[in-house]
CSV table of C-alpha atoms in Angstrom, one decimal:
chain,number,residue,atom,x,y,z
A,560,MET,CA,155.7,89.4,120.3
A,561,ILE,CA,157.7,90.0,116.7
A,562,ASN,CA,160.5,88.6,117.0
A,563,LYS,CA,162.2,87.0,113.5
A,564,ILE,CA,165.1,85.2,114.7
A,565,VAL,CA,165.3,81.5,112.9
A,566,GLN,CA,167.4,78.7,115.1
A,567,SER,CA,169.4,77.6,111.5
A,568,VAL,CA,170.7,78.5,108.6
A,569,ALA,CA,168.4,75.8,106.9
A,570,GLU,CA,165.0,77.5,108.8
A,571,ALA,CA,166.3,80.8,107.3
A,572,LEU,CA,166.4,79.7,103.5
A,573,ALA,CA,163.8,77.3,104.1
A,574,GLY,CA,161.5,78.3,101.2
A,575,VAL,CA,163.6,80.1,98.5
A,576,LYS,CA,162.5,78.4,95.2
A,577,ASP,CA,164.3,78.1,92.1
A,578,GLY,CA,164.1,80.4,90.1
A,579,ALA,CA,164.6,82.8,92.2
A,580,THR,CA,166.7,86.2,91.6
A,581,VAL,CA,168.8,86.5,94.8
A,582,LEU,CA,171.2,89.7,95.7
A,583,ILE,CA,173.7,88.8,97.7
A,584,GLY,CA,175.5,91.7,99.7
A,585,GLY,CA,179.7,92.6,101.1
A,586,PHE,CA,182.0,94.0,98.7
A,587,GLY,CA,185.3,91.4,99.0
A,588,SER,CA,185.1,89.1,101.7
A,589,VAL,CA,184.2,92.2,103.8
A,590,GLY,CA,180.1,91.9,104.5
A,591,GLN,CA,179.7,88.6,102.8
A,592,PRO,CA,177.4,86.6,104.2
A,593,ASP,CA,178.9,83.4,103.9
A,594,VAL,CA,177.7,80.9,105.6
A,595,LEU,CA,174.1,81.9,103.6
A,596,ILE,CA,176.0,81.5,101.0
A,597,GLU,CA,176.1,77.3,102.3
A,598,GLY,CA,173.3,77.6,103.2
A,599,LEU,CA,171.5,78.3,99.5
A,600,ILE,CA,173.9,75.4,98.5
A,601,GLU,CA,172.5,72.7,100.9
A,602,GLN,CA,169.1,74.0,100.5
A,603,GLY,CA,169.4,73.1,96.7
A,604,ALA,CA,167.1,76.0,94.5
A,605,SER,CA,168.8,76.0,91.4
A,606,ASN,CA,167.8,78.2,88.7
A,607,LEU,CA,169.1,81.2,89.8
A,608,VAL,CA,170.2,84.3,89.1
A,609,ALA,CA,172.3,86.0,91.3
A,610,VAL,CA,172.9,90.0,91.7
A,611,LEU,CA,176.2,91.0,93.2
A,612,ASN,CA,178.7,93.3,92.9
A,613,ASN,CA,181.7,90.1,92.2
A,614,ALA,CA,181.3,87.0,90.2
A,615,GLY,CA,182.7,85.1,93.8
A,616,ASN,CA,186.5,84.0,94.3
A,617,GLY,CA,188.3,80.3,94.3
A,618,ARG,CA,185.7,77.8,94.0
A,619,VAL,CA,184.0,78.5,97.3
A,620,GLY,CA,180.7,80.7,97.9
A,621,VAL,CA,179.1,81.8,95.7
A,622,ALA,CA,181.8,80.4,92.8
A,623,ARG,CA,180.8,77.0,94.4
A,624,LEU,CA,177.1,77.8,93.4
A,625,MET,CA,178.3,78.7,89.5
A,626,GLU,CA,179.9,75.4,89.6
A,627,LEU,CA,177.3,73.1,91.6
A,628,GLY,CA,175.0,74.9,88.1
A,629,ARG,CA,172.9,76.4,89.9
A,630,VAL,CA,173.1,79.7,88.7
A,631,ARG,CA,171.9,80.8,84.9
A,632,LYS,CA,172.5,84.5,85.4
A,633,ILE,CA,174.8,87.0,87.1
A,634,ILE,CA,174.2,90.7,87.3
A,635,CYS,CA,177.7,92.1,88.2
A,636,SER,CA,179.2,95.0,88.0
A,637,PHE,CA,183.2,93.1,88.5
A,638,PRO,CA,183.4,89.7,87.4
A,639,ARG,CA,187.4,89.4,87.8
A,640,SER,CA,189.0,88.3,91.0
A,641,SER,CA,191.8,87.6,92.2
A,642,ASP,CA,190.9,84.1,91.5
A,643,PRO,CA,187.3,83.8,89.0
A,644,VAL,CA,187.8,80.6,87.6
A,645,VAL,CA,184.4,79.4,87.9
A,646,PHE,CA,183.0,81.7,86.0
A,647,GLU,CA,185.6,82.5,83.4
A,648,THR,CA,184.9,78.4,82.4
A,649,LEU,CA,180.9,78.2,82.8
A,650,TYR,CA,180.7,81.9,80.6
A,651,ARG,CA,183.1,80.9,77.8
A,652,GLU,CA,181.6,77.6,77.1
A,653,GLY,CA,177.9,79.7,77.8
A,654,ARG,CA,176.3,77.7,80.4
A,655,ILE,CA,175.8,80.9,82.5
A,656,GLU,CA,174.6,84.4,81.5
A,657,LEU,CA,175.9,88.2,82.5
A,658,GLU,CA,175.0,91.0,82.8
A,659,ILE,CA,176.9,93.5,83.6
A,660,VAL,CA,175.8,96.9,84.9
A,661,PRO,CA,177.8,99.9,86.7
A,662,GLN,CA,178.4,99.4,89.9
A,663,GLY,CA,176.5,102.6,91.0
A,664,THR,CA,173.6,101.6,87.9
A,665,LEU,CA,173.3,98.4,90.1
A,666,ALA,CA,172.3,99.6,93.2
A,667,GLU,CA,170.6,102.1,92.9
A,668,ARG,CA,168.7,99.3,90.6
A,669,ILE,CA,168.5,98.2,93.2
A,670,ARG,CA,167.5,100.4,95.8
A,671,ALA,CA,164.8,101.7,93.2
A,672,ALA,CA,163.2,98.8,93.7
A,673,GLY,CA,162.5,99.2,97.5
A,674,ALA,CA,161.7,102.2,96.9
A,675,GLY,CA,158.8,101.3,94.9
A,676,ILE,CA,159.9,103.5,91.9
A,677,PRO,CA,160.1,101.2,88.6
A,678,ALA,CA,162.7,102.6,86.8
A,679,PHE,CA,164.9,105.9,86.5
A,680,PHE,CA,167.3,107.9,84.5
A,681,THR,CA,171.1,108.5,85.1
A,682,ALA,CA,173.6,110.0,83.1
A,683,THR,CA,176.1,107.0,84.3
A,684,ALA,CA,176.7,105.1,80.5
A,685,ALA,CA,175.5,107.4,78.1
A,686,GLY,CA,177.1,107.1,74.6
A,687,THR,CA,178.3,103.0,75.5
A,688,LEU,CA,178.0,100.4,74.7
A,689,LEU,CA,176.6,99.3,78.9
A,690,ALA,CA,173.3,101.7,77.1
A,691,ARG,CA,172.4,99.8,73.9
A,692,GLY,CA,169.1,98.7,73.4
A,693,LYS,CA,168.0,101.1,76.6
A,694,GLU,CA,165.8,104.6,76.5
A,695,THR,CA,168.1,107.6,76.3
A,696,ARG,CA,166.3,111.0,77.0
A,697,GLU,CA,168.1,114.1,76.8
A,698,PHE,CA,167.2,116.8,80.0
A,699,ASN,CA,168.9,119.9,80.2
A,700,GLY,CA,170.7,119.2,77.4
A,701,LYS,CA,172.2,115.9,78.5
A,702,PRO,CA,171.9,112.5,77.8
A,703,TYR,CA,170.9,110.4,80.2
A,704,VAL,CA,169.7,105.6,80.4
A,705,MET,CA,167.2,104.8,81.5
A,706,GLU,CA,167.1,102.1,83.7
A,707,GLN,CA,164.5,100.0,85.6
A,708,ALA,CA,164.4,98.4,89.2
A,709,LEU,CA,166.2,95.2,89.6
A,710,LYS,CA,164.2,93.5,92.3
A,711,GLY,CA,165.0,90.6,94.6
A,712,ASP,CA,162.7,87.6,95.2
A,713,VAL,CA,165.7,86.6,97.8
A,714,ALA,CA,168.4,88.7,99.7
A,715,LEU,CA,171.8,87.9,101.9
A,716,VAL,CA,172.8,90.1,103.9
A,717,GLU,CA,175.3,90.0,106.4
A,718,ALA,CA,175.7,91.6,109.7
A,719,TRP,CA,177.8,92.9,112.5
A,720,GLU,CA,174.5,93.1,115.1
A,721,ALA,CA,171.1,92.4,114.8
A,722,ASP,CA,168.1,92.1,117.7
A,723,ARG,CA,164.8,90.3,117.5
A,724,TRP,CA,162.4,92.9,115.1
A,725,GLY,CA,165.9,92.1,112.3
A,726,ASN,CA,167.4,95.3,113.3
A,727,LEU,CA,170.1,96.0,111.9
A,728,VAL,CA,174.6,97.4,112.9
A,729,TYR,CA,177.3,96.7,110.4
A,730,ARG,CA,180.5,97.1,110.9
A,731,GLY,CA,183.7,98.9,109.6
A,732,SER,CA,182.7,98.9,106.1
A,733,GLY,CA,180.8,95.7,106.0
A,734,ALA,CA,177.3,97.9,105.0
A,735,ASN,CA,178.2,98.2,101.7
A,736,PHE,CA,175.9,96.6,99.6
A,737,ASN,CA,174.5,94.8,102.4
A,738,PRO,CA,171.8,98.4,103.2
A,739,VAL,CA,170.6,98.8,100.0
A,740,MET,CA,169.6,94.5,98.9
A,741,ALA,CA,167.4,94.5,102.4
A,742,MET,CA,165.9,97.0,101.1
A,743,GLY,CA,165.4,95.6,97.5
A,744,ALA,CA,164.3,92.1,97.6
A,745,ASP,CA,161.0,90.0,98.8
A,746,LEU,CA,162.4,87.9,101.7
A,747,THR,CA,165.3,89.6,103.5
A,748,ILE,CA,167.5,87.2,105.1
A,749,ALA,CA,170.0,88.2,107.7
A,750,GLN,CA,173.4,86.7,109.2
A,751,VAL,CA,175.0,88.5,111.6
A,752,GLN,CA,177.6,88.0,114.9
A,753,HIS,CA,175.7,89.2,117.8
A,754,ILE,CA,172.1,89.1,118.5
A,755,ARG,CA,171.5,92.0,121.0
A,756,GLU,CA,168.4,92.4,123.2
A,757,LEU,CA,165.8,94.5,122.0
A,758,GLY,CA,166.2,98.1,122.9
A,759,GLU,CA,170.4,97.3,123.7
A,760,LEU,CA,171.2,98.6,119.6
A,761,HIS,CA,171.1,102.6,120.1
A,762,PRO,CA,168.7,103.7,117.8
A,763,HIS,CA,171.4,106.5,116.2
A,764,MET,CA,173.6,103.3,114.8
A,765,ILE,CA,170.6,101.0,113.5
A,766,MET,CA,170.8,101.6,110.0
A,767,THR,CA,169.0,99.6,108.2
A,768,PRO,CA,165.7,98.9,110.5
A,769,GLY,CA,164.2,95.6,110.5
A,770,VAL,CA,161.1,96.3,108.9
A,771,TYR,CA,163.1,95.9,105.9
A,772,VAL,CA,164.5,92.4,107.2
A,773,ASN,CA,162.6,88.7,107.4
A,774,ARG,CA,164.7,86.6,109.0
A,775,VAL,CA,167.9,86.6,111.0
A,776,VAL,CA,170.7,84.4,111.9
A,777,GLN,CA,173.4,84.3,114.4
A,778,VAL,CA,175.8,82.5,113.5
A,779,ASP,CA,179.5,81.2,114.3
A,780,ARG,CA,182.0,82.2,111.5
A,781,GLY,CA,185.0,80.9,114.0
A,782,GLY,CA,188.7,81.0,112.6
A,783,ASP,CA,190.4,83.0,109.9
A,784,TRP,CA,187.5,84.0,109.1
A,785,LEU,CA,188.1,88.1,109.0
A,786,LYS,CA,190.7,87.9,106.5
A,787,PRO,CA,189.3,90.0,103.9
A,788,GLU,CA,191.0,88.4,100.5
A,789,LYS,CA,193.8,89.9,98.4
A,790,ALA,CA,192.1,91.2,95.6
B,1286,MET,CA,213.9,112.0,82.2
B,1287,PRO,CA,211.0,110.7,82.6
B,1288,PHE,CA,208.3,110.6,85.9
B,1289,THR,CA,208.5,106.9,87.6
B,1290,ARG,CA,205.0,106.7,88.5
B,1291,ASP,CA,205.6,107.1,92.2
B,1292,GLN,CA,206.4,110.7,90.5
B,1293,MET,CA,203.4,110.7,88.5
B,1294,ALA,CA,201.2,110.2,91.2
B,1295,ALA,CA,203.4,113.1,93.2
B,1296,ARG,CA,203.1,115.7,90.4
B,1297,LEU,CA,198.6,115.0,90.4
B,1298,ALA,CA,199.1,115.2,94.2
B,1299,ASP,CA,200.5,118.7,94.3
B,1300,ASP,CA,197.7,119.8,92.1
B,1301,VAL,CA,195.4,118.5,95.1
B,1302,PRO,CA,194.0,121.4,96.8
B,1303,GLU,CA,192.4,121.4,100.8
B,1304,GLY,CA,189.1,120.4,101.0
B,1305,TRP,CA,188.5,118.4,98.6
B,1306,CYS,CA,186.6,114.9,98.5
B,1307,VAL,CA,188.6,113.2,96.1
B,1308,ASN,CA,187.7,109.3,95.3
B,1309,LEU,CA,191.1,107.7,93.7
B,1310,GLY,CA,190.6,104.6,91.5
B,1311,ILE,CA,192.8,101.1,91.3
B,1312,GLY,CA,196.6,100.9,90.6
B,1313,ILE,CA,199.0,103.9,90.0
B,1314,PRO,CA,195.4,106.5,91.4
B,1315,THR,CA,196.1,104.8,94.9
B,1316,MET,CA,199.6,106.0,95.2
B,1317,VAL,CA,198.3,109.6,95.0
B,1318,ALA,CA,197.2,109.5,99.0
B,1319,ASN,CA,200.6,109.0,99.8
B,1320,HIS,CA,201.6,112.0,98.5
B,1321,VAL,CA,199.5,114.9,100.1
B,1322,PRO,CA,201.1,116.1,103.3
B,1323,PRO,CA,198.7,115.1,106.4
B,1324,THR,CA,198.6,119.0,107.2
B,1325,ARG,CA,196.6,119.5,104.2
B,1326,GLU,CA,193.1,118.0,104.7
B,1327,VAL,CA,191.3,116.3,101.6
B,1328,ILE,CA,188.9,113.7,102.0
B,1329,PHE,CA,189.5,110.7,100.4
B,1330,GLN,CA,186.4,108.4,99.5
B,1331,SER,CA,186.3,104.7,98.7
B,1332,GLU,CA,182.7,103.8,96.6
B,1333,ASN,CA,182.5,100.9,99.0
B,1334,GLY,CA,180.8,103.4,101.4
B,1335,VAL,CA,183.7,105.3,103.3
B,1336,ILE,CA,183.9,108.3,103.4
B,1337,GLY,CA,187.4,109.7,104.6
B,1338,MET,CA,190.1,107.5,104.5
B,1339,GLY,CA,194.0,107.4,106.3
B,1340,PRO,CA,196.8,106.2,105.6
B,1341,ALA,CA,197.3,102.2,105.1
B,1342,PRO,CA,197.1,100.9,108.9
B,1343,ALA,CA,201.3,99.9,110.5
B,1344,LYS,CA,201.6,96.5,110.9
B,1345,GLY,CA,199.1,94.9,112.9
B,1346,GLU,CA,197.2,97.6,113.6
B,1347,GLU,CA,196.0,96.4,110.5
B,1348,ASP,CA,191.0,95.7,111.3
B,1349,PRO,CA,190.5,93.0,108.9
B,1350,TRP,CA,186.8,95.4,108.7
B,1351,LEU,CA,188.6,98.1,107.3
B,1352,ILE,CA,189.1,98.0,103.0
B,1353,ASN,CA,188.8,99.9,100.5
B,1354,ALA,CA,187.4,99.5,96.6
B,1355,GLY,CA,191.0,97.6,95.6
B,1356,LYS,CA,189.8,95.6,98.7
B,1357,GLN,CA,193.0,97.2,100.1
B,1358,LEU,CA,193.3,97.1,104.2
B,1359,ILE,CA,193.0,100.9,105.2
B,1360,THR,CA,192.5,103.2,108.5
B,1361,MET,CA,189.9,105.6,108.8
B,1362,ALA,CA,190.9,109.2,109.2
B,1363,LYS,CA,188.8,112.0,112.2
B,1364,GLY,CA,185.7,113.0,110.5
B,1365,ALA,CA,185.5,109.6,108.6
B,1366,SER,CA,182.0,107.9,107.8
B,1367,PHE,CA,180.9,104.7,106.6
B,1368,VAL,CA,176.8,104.4,104.3
B,1369,GLY,CA,175.8,102.0,102.1
B,1370,HIS,CA,176.9,101.5,98.5
B,1371,ALA,CA,173.7,103.5,97.6
B,1372,ASP,CA,174.3,106.6,99.4
B,1373,SER,CA,178.2,106.5,98.6
B,1374,PHE,CA,176.7,106.3,94.3
B,1375,ALA,CA,174.4,109.5,95.4
B,1376,MET,CA,177.6,110.7,96.8
B,1377,ILE,CA,179.6,110.1,93.4
B,1378,ARG,CA,176.6,110.0,90.3
B,1379,GLY,CA,175.2,113.7,92.7
B,1380,GLY,CA,178.3,115.4,91.6
B,1381,HIS,CA,179.2,115.7,95.5
B,1382,ILE,CA,183.4,114.6,94.4
B,1383,ASP,CA,185.5,117.0,93.3
B,1384,LEU,CA,187.7,114.3,92.3
B,1385,CYS,CA,187.8,111.4,90.9
B,1386,VAL,CA,191.7,110.0,89.7
B,1387,LEU,CA,191.4,106.9,87.4
B,1388,GLY,CA,193.8,104.7,85.1
B,1389,GLY,CA,193.5,104.8,81.3
B,1390,PHE,CA,193.6,102.9,78.1
B,1391,GLU,CA,192.9,105.9,75.9
B,1392,VAL,CA,192.7,109.6,76.2
B,1393,ALA,CA,190.5,110.8,73.2
B,1394,GLU,CA,190.8,115.0,73.2
B,1395,ASN,CA,187.4,115.6,73.4
B,1396,GLY,CA,187.8,114.6,76.6
B,1397,ASP,CA,186.7,110.5,75.8
B,1398,LEU,CA,187.8,108.2,78.3
B,1399,ALA,CA,188.4,104.0,77.8
B,1400,ASN,CA,189.6,102.0,80.6
B,1401,TRP,CA,187.3,99.5,81.1
B,1402,ALA,CA,187.0,97.0,77.8
B,1403,THR,CA,189.8,96.6,75.3
B,1404,SER,CA,187.6,95.4,72.9
B,1405,GLU,CA,183.0,94.9,71.8
B,1406,ASN,CA,183.7,91.5,72.7
B,1407,ASP,CA,186.0,91.3,75.8
B,1408,THR,CA,185.2,88.2,77.1
B,1409,ALA,CA,183.2,89.6,80.7
B,1410,PRO,CA,184.7,93.3,80.9
B,1411,ALA,CA,184.7,95.0,83.9
B,1412,VAL,CA,183.6,98.1,84.1
B,1413,GLY,CA,183.2,98.8,88.6
B,1414,GLY,CA,182.2,102.0,89.6
B,1415,ALA,CA,184.4,103.2,86.6
B,1416,MET,CA,181.2,104.5,84.3
B,1417,ASP,CA,179.3,106.3,87.5
B,1418,LEU,CA,183.0,108.3,88.4
B,1419,ALA,CA,183.6,109.2,84.6
B,1420,ALA,CA,179.6,110.5,84.7
B,1421,GLY,CA,179.1,112.3,88.5
B,1422,ALA,CA,183.0,113.3,89.3
B,1423,LYS,CA,183.1,117.5,89.3
B,1424,ARG,CA,186.3,116.6,87.4
B,1425,LEU,CA,188.4,113.5,86.5
B,1426,TRP,CA,191.5,113.6,85.6
B,1427,VAL,CA,193.4,110.3,83.8
B,1428,ILE,CA,196.8,109.0,85.1
B,1429,MET,CA,198.8,106.6,82.9
B,1430,GLU,CA,201.7,106.5,81.2
B,1431,HIS,CA,201.9,107.6,77.5
B,1432,THR,CA,201.5,105.3,75.4
B,1433,THR,CA,201.5,101.3,76.1
B,1434,LYS,CA,204.5,98.9,76.5
B,1435,ASP,CA,205.0,98.3,72.8
B,1436,GLY,CA,205.2,102.1,72.2
B,1437,ARG,CA,201.2,103.0,70.4
B,1438,PRO,CA,200.2,106.5,71.7
B,1439,LYS,CA,196.8,106.0,74.5
B,1440,ILE,CA,196.3,110.4,73.8
B,1441,VAL,CA,194.6,110.4,70.4
B,1442,GLU,CA,192.1,112.0,69.0
B,1443,ARG,CA,189.7,109.2,69.2
B,1444,CYS,CA,189.3,106.3,71.4
B,1445,GLY,CA,189.5,103.0,69.8
B,1446,TYR,CA,188.2,101.6,73.2
B,1447,PRO,CA,184.5,100.8,73.8
B,1448,LEU,CA,184.0,104.0,76.1
B,1449,THR,CA,184.3,104.4,80.1
B,1450,GLY,CA,182.3,107.8,79.4
B,1451,LEU,CA,181.7,111.2,76.5
B,1452,ALA,CA,183.3,114.4,77.5
B,1453,CYS,CA,184.6,114.0,80.8
B,1454,VAL,CA,188.5,113.8,81.0
B,1455,ASN,CA,189.2,117.6,82.4
B,1456,ARG,CA,193.4,116.3,82.5
B,1457,VAL,CA,195.9,114.0,82.4
B,1458,TYR,CA,198.9,112.7,83.9
B,1459,THR,CA,201.0,110.9,82.5
B,1460,ASN,CA,205.3,110.3,82.2
B,1461,LEU,CA,205.8,112.7,79.9
B,1462,ALA,CA,203.7,115.3,80.3
B,1463,VAL,CA,200.4,117.2,81.9
B,1464,LEU,CA,197.6,117.9,79.8
B,1465,ASP,CA,194.3,119.7,80.4
B,1466,VAL,CA,191.4,119.1,78.1
B,1467,MET,CA,190.2,122.5,76.6
B,1468,GLU,CA,186.2,122.3,74.8
B,1469,GLY,CA,186.8,122.7,71.6
B,1470,ARG,CA,190.5,123.0,71.6
B,1471,GLY,CA,191.9,119.8,72.8
B,1472,PHE,CA,194.9,118.4,74.7
B,1473,VAL,CA,197.1,121.6,75.7
B,1474,VAL,CA,200.6,121.1,77.3
B,1475,ARG,CA,200.5,122.2,81.9
B,1476,SER,CA,203.6,121.5,82.4
B,1477,LEU,CA,206.9,118.4,80.7
B,1478,ALA,CA,208.7,115.8,82.7
B,1479,PRO,CA,211.9,116.9,83.4
B,1480,GLY,CA,214.7,117.3,80.1
B,1481,VAL,CA,211.6,116.4,78.4
B,1482,THR,CA,211.1,118.3,75.1
B,1483,LEU,CA,207.6,119.4,73.1
B,1484,GLU,CA,208.4,117.6,70.2
B,1485,GLU,CA,208.9,113.9,71.9
B,1486,VAL,CA,206.1,114.5,73.6
B,1487,GLN,CA,204.2,115.9,70.6
B,1488,ALA,CA,206.1,112.3,68.4
B,1489,LYS,CA,204.3,109.9,70.7
B,1490,THR,CA,201.2,111.5,71.4
B,1491,GLY,CA,198.0,110.1,69.0
B,1492,ALA,CA,196.3,114.1,68.8
B,1493,THR,CA,197.9,117.6,68.2
B,1494,LEU,CA,199.3,118.9,71.1
B,1495,HIS,CA,198.5,123.0,72.2
B,1496,THR,CA,200.8,125.0,74.2
B,1497,ASN,CA,198.9,128.5,75.3
């Protein structure tokens, strides 16, 4: 019997190694695997490379992980947020590396890793600072930049529902980076609001097939977790 | 009288025809949606995977799971759909967006756009999806004030700030004028704000303005 459901957040994060590249889903506060991030703080892995769209907000979640000195490098498209104090301090003091990647290139680099494509060419960023040091080639008279796949050792994702096969259903705009990150890592861990019986999730609704998912943990987010952040 | 920001957004919205799929950037661009009448069907795409945004939610009707790229609460229009980021940006980068509207720091007469960093040494500049949109949308219209707060031109011969995209801007909507960017010609005046003269606009522009 296939059963990817684990009983605790600690169990879900067991084995994440120092130096791991960790893909973190979510866009703003929607679809963010916040309980898994807290679990990663507890778990203790350090020297991490964090791949996500923003560089954390306030002093919780990814920002807290960074503040504790556990993140060596961040790869993101938008290091600003309504309260980016932790990242900005660390960056100014030279205590964290930053790689800025256009948002679509970030998603596509992860997708490429998940699809077995080592590199691809894109028009995005051609002729800009973000193409520096990268191979550029012309196709049909237009310049394209070579971007390399970005593979995660671990992906932390959030979904609304899952079954024991690890099939995931998202809610509202909560899919965002989660499906692509689920396919782009060796070990994909999902936090979900609801566990359903196998067969209960309609195949039409499943955006991430369980083949991409290794562990599922149900979380009670409780309280005011539904409140979106301001910026 | 120069246009207010709301009037700039309304002026741009007048030029968006029925049937287009449109991505609006953060800031003044977002205001454009308020000025497209509901009788004109336009599909608003947001890069976080929302295809078909509706108007802002009424008080008490907010769904915290529905946000746009600016992290504002939204509604879904009839016919709307969700995709993940990879598919959303495939749509953008693959040329399926009819129009993207972005803000700008500078637009050059060759259509270059600078709107993400103010110097090469910017500490942690934030690019987001701007470069993908600049490179991938079928048309890019920039909406911005004609000059900086201290009166320097933002419409120039060559951008001084780091570029977002090369030769990507097709039209610029400002508080003073609407300018087409035409290959080989540069800026061509399409219309002026009410009571604004061509001489006045030229004086506040760092590139030559052409007229038909």
